[in-house]
Amino acid sequence: MKHSNLIACHECDLLQREVALPPGGKAICPRCQTTLYTHSIDSIDRALALMLGAALLFVIGNVFPVVSMEIQGQRTEALVWQGAWRLHQEGETLVGVTVFLTAFLFPLLQIAGLLAILLPLRLGLTPRYLVPAFRLVEQSKPWSMVEVFMLGVLVSLVKLAHMATVVPGVGMWAFFGLIVLLAWASSTLNPHEVWARLEVSAPEPAA
Amino acid sequence: MNAPTAARLGLVACQVCELVSRPPAAACACPRCGARLHSRKPDSIARTWALLLAAAILYVPANLEPVMITRSIFGTQRDTILSGVAYLWHSGSWPLAVLVFVASVLVPLLKLLALSYLAASTQRRSRVRQRQKTRLYRLLEFIGRWSMLDVFVVMVLVALVKMGALANIQAGPGAMWFGGVVVLTMFASMSFDPRLIWDPSGGADG
Ligand SMILES: [Zn+2]
Ligand SMILES: [Zn+2]
């Protein structure tokens, strides 16, 4: 049994009736003041466009070195997965796995996952995988830490600047762009709207 | 006054897609997204305590053991989080020193203490400052991830500095403990159910 027009605040469980918002508006829980839901314009279209850009930048960021360093003519460059692999080789496998998951795999899952969900939705298709896929994307979101990773890159640049010549690579600029696009997409995309669309088209027995 | 919550009316809001439904059985799946439905996160307080305790234990070696070991022609240098901060401070990069100190030392400590406070006061079914506690919880969820900063710094340095005899940087055991603290405190705040803060009372914030 469903109660589609009822919503419960996810922070305090207060039951409320969902009302239509003006474009750009947001609904706030009267009891705990959490933002309940927002009405963003063209949520799915805009998020899709941002995710296409994010996918491109993610590829660039992982193909071109983020930073390169020169000491006495010797040049080293590093990609994210190489850094993780090196930690593993040095015996710090747990740290390597953590870095690989949070700076590579979960961001990839966010981008590829959202593309695979928003593109069919935009085309009016609703293959069966959309529901579990969107659930996975939503639940893994806290573990995608591109912005923290980039701050870490900046700190290490400053540390290295004292002993070597460090040059920010193309990958770094791609990652900065990626952070902007991901944050933008996450504020644009309205998960409620995606779930509502998925519900309407779900091949379920009528309630 | 009793506020109409989903739980009081026998309804359950899905943790993932937020659909409100009336589950036919005690444990079942959300009709929309298929996630397991729970009126409140199961064993929320107990799990939060267990994860907090584990994180607090790891916090000690995370700060005492070196996160980074630098071997160069000048000798071997072992850096803990704090000595790394001191190095940044003395080399004139004090904004970065403050940043690393806040992200690596202050935030995990704050998270441990604040989450313990939330868990303890919720366990006592306290009805004071519910709004502030909800806001505190949201803040904790937001800042926790930034503690991963130093782990990433170590990773970049290890990847770049492999100059053979000239210089070589290795990750120290502290990096692993430290990553453990961040992951455990993130799981701890995810296990905590903010709706429990509001369960003792129905009325407005007192
Ligand atoms: Zn609320
Ligand atoms: Zn659901």
Short mmCIF file of C-alpha atoms and ligand atoms in Angstrom, two decimals:
data_model
loop_
_atom_site.label_atom_id
_atom_site.label_comp_id
_atom_site.label_asym_id
_atom_site.label_seq_id
_atom_site.Cartn_x
_atom_site.Cartn_y
_atom_site.Cartn_z
CA MET A 1 0.00 0.00 0.00
CA LYS A 2 1.43 3.36 -1.02
CA HIS A 3 0.83 6.88 0.20
CA SER A 4 2.35 8.82 -2.65
CA ASN A 5 1.42 12.31 -1.54
CA LEU A 6 2.72 11.82 1.98
CA ILE A 7 6.34 12.42 2.87
CA ALA A 8 8.13 11.79 6.14
CA CYS A 9 11.07 14.01 7.10
CA HIS A 10 14.20 11.85 6.87
CA GLU A 11 15.73 13.53 9.92
CA CYS A 12 12.74 13.59 12.33
CA ASP A 13 10.06 11.38 10.70
CA LEU A 14 7.40 14.12 10.80
CA LEU A 15 4.65 13.19 8.37
CA GLN A 16 3.66 15.89 5.93
CA ARG A 17 1.70 16.31 2.74
CA GLU A 18 3.80 17.07 -0.31
CA VAL A 19 2.84 20.36 -1.92
CA ALA A 20 3.80 21.70 -5.34
CA LEU A 21 6.66 24.18 -5.15
CA PRO A 22 7.42 27.15 -7.37
CA PRO A 23 10.45 26.59 -9.62
CA GLY A 24 13.62 26.92 -7.58
CA GLY A 25 11.67 26.64 -4.32
CA LYS A 26 12.42 24.30 -1.45
CA ALA A 27 10.32 22.72 1.26
CA ILE A 28 11.62 22.83 4.83
CA CYS A 29 10.51 20.60 7.69
CA PRO A 30 8.63 22.75 10.25
CA ARG A 31 9.89 20.62 13.14
CA CYS A 32 13.64 20.13 12.54
CA GLN A 33 14.22 22.56 9.62
CA THR A 34 15.82 20.04 7.30
CA THR A 35 15.36 20.67 3.61
CA LEU A 36 12.75 18.12 2.57
CA TYR A 37 12.78 18.50 -1.18
CA THR A 38 13.45 21.11 -3.82
CA HIS A 39 12.00 21.95 -7.16
CA SER A 40 14.81 22.43 -9.62
CA ILE A 41 14.03 23.33 -13.20
CA ASP A 42 14.79 20.76 -15.90
CA SER A 43 16.45 18.68 -13.20
CA ILE A 44 17.07 15.58 -15.30
CA ASP A 45 18.12 17.36 -18.52
CA ARG A 46 20.60 19.62 -16.76
CA ALA A 47 22.05 16.85 -14.61
CA LEU A 48 22.48 14.72 -17.72
CA ALA A 49 24.38 17.49 -19.52
CA LEU A 50 26.60 18.05 -16.47
CA MET A 51 27.27 14.31 -16.19
CA LEU A 52 28.36 14.09 -19.84
CA GLY A 53 30.89 16.83 -19.11
CA ALA A 54 31.93 15.07 -15.91
CA ALA A 55 32.52 11.80 -17.78
CA LEU A 56 34.82 13.55 -20.25
CA LEU A 57 36.79 15.26 -17.47
CA PHE A 58 37.02 12.02 -15.49
CA VAL A 59 38.63 10.28 -18.47
CA ILE A 60 41.07 13.16 -19.01
CA GLY A 61 41.89 13.28 -15.29
CA ASN A 62 42.74 9.59 -15.28
CA VAL A 63 44.70 9.48 -18.53
CA PHE A 64 46.86 12.57 -18.11
CA PRO A 65 49.03 12.93 -14.99
CA VAL A 66 47.65 15.00 -12.15
CA VAL A 67 51.11 16.23 -11.17
CA SER A 68 54.58 15.60 -12.42
CA MET A 69 57.79 16.17 -10.55
CA GLU A 70 61.38 16.63 -11.56
CA ILE A 71 64.45 15.95 -9.44
CA GLN A 72 67.80 16.21 -11.20
CA GLY A 73 66.40 15.44 -14.62
CA GLN A 74 64.41 12.46 -13.40
CA ARG A 75 60.75 12.92 -14.06
CA THR A 76 57.93 11.13 -12.30
CA GLU A 77 54.26 11.40 -12.96
CA ALA A 78 51.37 9.86 -11.15
CA LEU A 79 47.87 8.83 -11.96
CA VAL A 80 45.32 8.01 -9.30
CA TRP A 81 45.23 4.27 -9.83
CA GLN A 82 49.05 4.14 -10.07
CA GLY A 83 49.33 5.80 -6.67
CA ALA A 84 46.91 3.27 -5.22
CA TRP A 85 48.83 0.40 -6.85
CA ARG A 86 52.11 1.69 -5.46
CA LEU A 87 50.69 1.78 -1.95
CA HIS A 88 49.66 -1.85 -2.43
CA GLN A 89 53.17 -2.78 -3.63
CA GLU A 90 54.68 -1.18 -0.55
CA GLY A 91 52.53 -3.40 1.62
CA GLU A 92 49.96 -0.73 2.46
CA THR A 93 47.19 -2.59 0.68
CA LEU A 94 44.39 -1.33 2.93
CA VAL A 95 45.35 2.29 2.34
CA GLY A 96 45.73 1.61 -1.39
CA VAL A 97 42.29 0.03 -1.59
CA THR A 98 40.71 2.92 0.35
CA VAL A 99 42.29 5.47 -1.97
CA PHE A 100 41.34 3.48 -5.07
CA LEU A 101 37.72 3.20 -3.96
CA THR A 102 37.20 6.79 -2.80
CA ALA A 103 39.18 8.64 -5.49
CA PHE A 104 38.56 6.35 -8.47
CA LEU A 105 35.93 3.64 -8.26
CA PHE A 106 33.12 5.42 -6.39
CA PRO A 107 33.45 8.64 -8.45
CA LEU A 108 33.38 6.44 -11.56
CA LEU A 109 30.30 4.69 -10.25
CA GLN A 110 28.59 8.06 -9.65
CA ILE A 111 29.31 9.30 -13.15
CA ALA A 112 28.74 6.11 -15.13
CA GLY A 113 25.76 5.19 -12.97
CA LEU A 114 24.01 8.53 -13.36
CA LEU A 115 24.66 8.55 -17.11
CA ALA A 116 23.22 5.04 -17.42
CA ILE A 117 20.14 6.17 -15.49
CA LEU A 118 19.48 9.67 -16.79
CA LEU A 119 20.08 8.91 -20.47
CA PRO A 120 17.33 6.26 -20.75
CA LEU A 121 15.00 8.40 -18.60
CA ARG A 122 15.55 11.32 -20.95
CA LEU A 123 14.71 9.08 -23.89
CA GLY A 124 11.59 7.86 -22.14
CA LEU A 125 12.97 4.36 -21.60
CA THR A 126 12.87 2.57 -18.26
CA PRO A 127 14.85 -0.66 -18.42
CA ARG A 128 14.59 -2.85 -15.32
CA TYR A 129 18.09 -2.09 -14.07
CA LEU A 130 17.29 1.58 -13.38
CA VAL A 131 15.80 1.06 -9.92
CA PRO A 132 18.66 -0.97 -8.37
CA ALA A 133 21.19 1.20 -10.23
CA PHE A 134 19.83 4.45 -8.82
CA ARG A 135 19.67 2.88 -5.36
CA LEU A 136 23.35 1.94 -5.66
CA VAL A 137 24.32 5.42 -6.89
CA GLU A 138 22.44 7.13 -4.06
CA GLN A 139 23.87 4.86 -1.38
CA SER A 140 27.48 5.06 -2.54
CA LYS A 141 27.50 8.84 -2.85
CA PRO A 142 29.16 9.62 0.51
CA TRP A 143 32.15 7.47 -0.50
CA SER A 144 33.00 9.43 -3.63
CA MET A 145 35.65 11.89 -2.45
CA VAL A 146 37.11 13.62 -5.50
CA GLU A 147 37.15 17.03 -3.81
CA VAL A 148 38.99 15.73 -0.74
CA PHE A 149 41.47 13.98 -3.00
CA MET A 150 42.19 17.19 -4.90
CA LEU A 151 42.77 19.10 -1.68
CA GLY A 152 45.22 16.34 -0.79
CA VAL A 153 46.99 16.86 -4.13
CA LEU A 154 47.33 20.59 -3.39
CA VAL A 155 48.78 19.95 0.06
CA SER A 156 51.30 17.47 -1.34
CA LEU A 157 52.31 19.96 -4.04
CA VAL A 158 53.21 22.48 -1.36
CA LYS A 159 55.13 19.84 0.58
CA LEU A 160 57.06 18.75 -2.52
CA ALA A 161 57.77 22.27 -3.75
CA HIS A 162 60.59 22.46 -1.19
CA MET A 163 62.52 19.54 -2.63
CA ALA A 164 61.69 19.40 -6.31
CA THR A 165 60.12 21.10 -9.29
CA VAL A 166 56.46 20.21 -9.30
CA VAL A 167 54.28 20.87 -12.29
CA PRO A 168 50.50 20.59 -12.16
CA GLY A 169 49.42 18.39 -15.06
CA VAL A 170 46.43 18.42 -17.39
CA GLY A 171 44.83 15.84 -15.10
CA MET A 172 44.70 18.33 -12.27
CA TRP A 173 42.74 20.93 -14.21
CA ALA A 174 40.40 18.18 -15.38
CA PHE A 175 39.85 17.13 -11.77
CA PHE A 176 39.10 20.70 -10.70
CA GLY A 177 36.50 20.94 -13.45
CA LEU A 178 35.15 17.58 -12.39
CA ILE A 179 34.62 18.77 -8.80
CA VAL A 180 32.65 21.77 -10.03
CA LEU A 181 30.49 19.69 -12.36
CA LEU A 182 29.81 17.00 -9.74
CA ALA A 183 28.79 19.55 -7.10
CA TRP A 184 26.63 21.37 -9.63
CA ALA A 185 24.96 18.16 -10.79
CA SER A 186 24.29 17.05 -7.25
CA SER A 187 22.55 20.34 -6.45
CA THR A 188 20.62 20.23 -9.73
CA LEU A 189 19.43 16.65 -9.73
CA ASN A 190 16.30 16.11 -7.69
CA PRO A 191 16.27 12.44 -6.57
CA HIS A 192 12.56 12.69 -5.76
CA GLU A 193 11.83 13.43 -9.39
CA VAL A 194 13.90 10.47 -10.58
CA TRP A 195 12.19 8.12 -8.12
CA ALA A 196 8.78 9.45 -9.10
CA ARG A 197 9.53 8.81 -12.78
CA LEU A 198 10.83 5.34 -12.02
CA GLU A 199 7.71 4.59 -9.99
CA VAL A 200 5.30 5.69 -12.68
CA SER A 201 6.93 3.43 -15.22
CA ALA A 202 7.64 0.48 -12.95
CA PRO A 203 5.89 -2.65 -14.24
CA GLU A 204 4.24 -3.36 -10.91
CA PRO A 205 0.86 -4.79 -10.03
CA ALA A 206 -1.57 -1.93 -9.44
CA ALA A 207 -1.95 -1.09 -5.76
CA MET B 1 1.02 17.62 21.64
CA ASN B 2 1.94 14.56 19.62
CA ALA B 3 3.41 15.30 16.23
CA PRO B 4 2.18 13.00 13.48
CA THR B 5 5.25 10.96 12.63
CA ALA B 6 5.28 8.12 10.14
CA ALA B 7 6.17 5.67 12.91
CA ARG B 8 3.19 6.69 15.10
CA LEU B 9 0.80 6.08 12.23
CA GLY B 10 2.29 2.69 11.39
CA LEU B 11 3.98 3.98 8.25
CA VAL B 12 7.59 3.58 7.23
CA ALA B 13 9.63 6.02 5.16
CA CYS B 14 12.20 4.34 2.90
CA GLN B 15 15.80 5.21 3.81
CA VAL B 16 16.83 5.36 0.18
CA CYS B 17 13.98 6.80 -1.91
CA GLU B 18 11.93 8.29 0.96
CA LEU B 19 8.68 6.69 -0.18
CA VAL B 20 6.17 6.44 2.66
CA SER B 21 4.38 3.12 2.74
CA ARG B 22 2.54 0.84 5.15
CA PRO B 23 4.59 -2.36 5.26
CA PRO B 24 2.45 -5.51 5.40
CA ALA B 25 5.01 -7.39 7.48
CA ALA B 26 7.65 -6.46 10.05
CA ALA B 27 10.58 -6.73 7.68
CA CYS B 28 10.01 -6.19 3.99
CA ALA B 29 11.23 -4.29 0.97
CA CYS B 30 10.30 -0.82 -0.25
CA PRO B 31 7.63 -1.13 -2.96
CA ARG B 32 9.41 1.49 -5.07
CA CYS B 33 13.16 0.93 -4.81
CA GLY B 34 13.38 -2.48 -3.16
CA ALA B 35 15.56 -1.36 -0.23
CA ARG B 36 14.93 -3.04 3.14
CA LEU B 37 12.39 -1.04 5.13
CA HIS B 38 13.02 -0.14 8.75
CA SER B 39 11.02 2.36 10.74
CA ARG B 40 14.31 3.21 12.50
CA LYS B 41 17.78 2.02 11.56
CA PRO B 42 18.21 -1.37 13.30
CA ASP B 43 20.20 -1.31 16.58
CA SER B 44 21.15 2.25 15.70
CA ILE B 45 22.55 3.35 19.06
CA ALA B 46 24.37 0.07 19.80
CA ARG B 47 26.02 0.01 16.37
CA THR B 48 26.97 3.69 16.65
CA TRP B 49 28.62 3.04 20.02
CA ALA B 50 30.50 -0.01 18.76
CA LEU B 51 31.85 1.85 15.72
CA LEU B 52 32.73 4.90 17.81
CA LEU B 53 34.63 2.76 20.29
CA ALA B 54 36.59 1.07 17.50
CA ALA B 55 37.35 4.47 15.92
CA ALA B 56 38.46 5.93 19.26
CA ILE B 57 40.88 3.01 19.75
CA LEU B 58 42.36 3.48 16.27
CA TYR B 59 42.62 7.24 16.83
CA VAL B 60 45.52 6.66 19.25
CA PRO B 61 47.95 4.80 16.91
CA ALA B 62 46.70 7.00 14.04
CA ASN B 63 48.20 9.99 15.81
CA LEU B 64 51.24 8.34 17.41
CA GLU B 65 52.55 6.21 14.56
CA PRO B 66 54.21 7.72 11.48
CA VAL B 67 51.95 8.18 8.47
CA MET B 68 54.92 8.73 6.19
CA ILE B 69 58.53 7.55 6.17
CA THR B 70 60.99 9.53 4.05
CA ARG B 71 64.34 7.94 3.23
CA SER B 72 66.90 10.17 1.59
CA ILE B 73 70.65 10.68 1.50
CA PHE B 74 70.20 12.78 4.65
CA GLY B 75 68.71 9.88 6.58
CA THR B 76 65.31 8.56 7.52
CA GLN B 77 62.53 10.81 8.68
CA ARG B 78 59.31 9.51 10.25
CA ASP B 79 56.38 11.89 10.12
CA THR B 80 53.26 11.61 12.22
CA ILE B 81 50.22 13.71 11.38
CA LEU B 82 51.24 16.31 13.95
CA SER B 83 54.87 16.53 12.88
CA GLY B 84 53.63 16.94 9.31
CA VAL B 85 51.53 19.87 10.47
CA ALA B 86 54.53 21.32 12.32
CA TYR B 87 56.64 20.96 9.18
CA LEU B 88 54.08 22.88 7.10
CA TRP B 89 53.85 25.55 9.80
CA HIS B 90 57.60 26.11 10.00
CA SER B 91 58.07 26.13 6.26
CA GLY B 92 55.75 29.13 6.10
CA SER B 93 52.68 27.40 4.70
CA TRP B 94 50.64 28.16 7.79
CA PRO B 95 47.24 28.25 6.03
CA LEU B 96 47.86 24.67 4.87
CA ALA B 97 49.13 23.73 8.33
CA VAL B 98 45.89 24.95 9.85
CA LEU B 99 43.88 23.16 7.15
CA VAL B 100 45.63 19.83 7.70
CA PHE B 101 45.38 20.21 11.48
CA VAL B 102 41.64 20.89 11.31
CA ALA B 103 40.92 18.11 8.81
CA SER B 104 43.17 15.45 10.34
CA VAL B 105 43.20 16.11 14.06
CA LEU B 106 40.28 18.34 15.00
CA VAL B 107 37.53 16.95 12.77
CA PRO B 108 37.95 13.26 13.77
CA LEU B 109 38.13 14.26 17.45
CA LEU B 110 35.10 16.52 17.12
CA LYS B 111 33.24 13.77 15.32
CA LEU B 112 34.02 11.20 18.00
CA LEU B 113 32.95 13.54 20.81
CA ALA B 114 29.88 14.99 19.11
CA LEU B 115 28.57 11.62 17.97
CA SER B 116 29.11 10.21 21.47
CA TYR B 117 27.11 13.12 22.84
CA LEU B 118 24.31 12.51 20.32
CA ALA B 119 24.25 8.78 21.05
CA ALA B 120 24.31 9.30 24.84
CA SER B 121 21.63 11.96 24.90
CA THR B 122 19.42 9.97 22.53
CA GLN B 123 19.88 6.90 24.68
CA ARG B 124 18.64 8.88 27.70
CA ARG B 125 15.67 9.95 25.55
CA SER B 126 16.62 13.57 26.17
CA ARG B 127 14.18 16.14 24.83
CA VAL B 128 16.38 19.21 24.96
CA ARG B 129 17.82 21.10 22.00
CA GLN B 130 16.50 18.64 19.43
CA ARG B 131 16.86 21.11 16.57
CA GLN B 132 20.46 21.89 17.44
CA LYS B 133 21.24 18.19 17.72
CA THR B 134 19.75 17.53 14.31
CA ARG B 135 21.84 20.37 12.88
CA LEU B 136 24.94 18.98 14.61
CA TYR B 137 24.28 15.59 13.05
CA ARG B 138 23.98 17.10 9.57
CA LEU B 139 27.26 18.96 10.11
CA LEU B 140 29.01 15.74 11.19
CA GLU B 141 27.81 13.92 8.09
CA PHE B 142 29.18 16.73 5.96
CA ILE B 143 32.62 17.21 7.50
CA GLY B 144 33.59 13.58 8.17
CA ARG B 145 34.87 12.89 4.66
CA TRP B 146 37.39 15.77 4.79
CA SER B 147 39.48 13.84 7.32
CA MET B 148 40.59 11.60 4.48
CA LEU B 149 42.83 14.50 3.39
CA ASP B 150 46.09 13.25 4.89
CA VAL B 151 45.63 9.74 3.49
CA PHE B 152 45.46 11.28 0.00
CA VAL B 153 48.51 13.44 0.71
CA VAL B 154 50.49 10.33 1.66
CA MET B 155 49.28 8.56 -1.46
CA VAL B 156 50.41 11.35 -3.80
CA LEU B 157 53.80 11.66 -2.10
CA VAL B 158 54.38 7.90 -2.17
CA ALA B 159 53.46 7.76 -5.84
CA LEU B 160 55.68 10.67 -6.86
CA VAL B 161 58.75 10.32 -4.73
CA LYS B 162 60.47 7.12 -5.78
CA MET B 163 63.91 8.40 -6.65
CA GLY B 164 65.82 5.26 -5.76
CA ALA B 165 68.82 6.16 -3.65
CA LEU B 166 68.08 9.87 -3.75
CA ALA B 167 64.79 9.90 -1.89
CA ASN B 168 61.98 7.50 -1.27
CA ILE B 169 58.71 8.02 0.54
CA GLN B 170 56.77 5.16 2.07
CA ALA B 171 53.43 5.09 3.80
CA GLY B 172 53.75 4.44 7.53
CA PRO B 173 51.37 2.33 9.63
CA GLY B 174 49.71 5.52 10.87
CA ALA B 175 48.16 6.03 7.43
CA MET B 176 46.28 2.74 7.72
CA TRP B 177 45.04 3.49 11.28
CA PHE B 178 44.07 6.93 10.14
CA GLY B 179 42.07 5.71 7.14
CA GLY B 180 40.42 3.27 9.54
CA VAL B 181 39.36 6.11 11.85
CA VAL B 182 37.79 8.03 8.97
CA VAL B 183 35.94 5.01 7.55
CA LEU B 184 34.72 3.88 10.99
CA THR B 185 33.47 7.33 12.00
CA MET B 186 31.67 7.61 8.66
CA PHE B 187 29.99 4.26 9.29
CA ALA B 188 29.22 5.40 12.85
CA SER B 189 27.40 8.51 11.70
CA MET B 190 25.57 6.49 9.04
CA SER B 191 24.40 4.01 11.71
CA PHE B 192 23.02 6.79 13.87
CA ASP B 193 19.37 7.49 13.15
CA PRO B 194 18.59 11.22 13.62
CA ARG B 195 14.89 10.42 13.90
CA LEU B 196 15.61 8.87 17.32
CA ILE B 197 16.44 12.39 18.56
CA TRP B 198 12.80 13.32 18.00
CA ASP B 199 11.12 10.13 19.13
CA PRO B 200 10.82 10.98 22.85
CA SER B 201 8.71 14.05 22.18
CA GLY B 202 6.00 15.01 19.82
CA GLY B 203 5.91 18.73 20.49
CA ALA B 204 7.93 21.63 19.22
CA ASP B 205 11.51 22.25 20.29
CA GLY B 206 11.47 23.13 24.01
ZN ZN C 1 12.05 17.12 10.18
ZN ZN C 2 12.53 3.00 -1.35
#
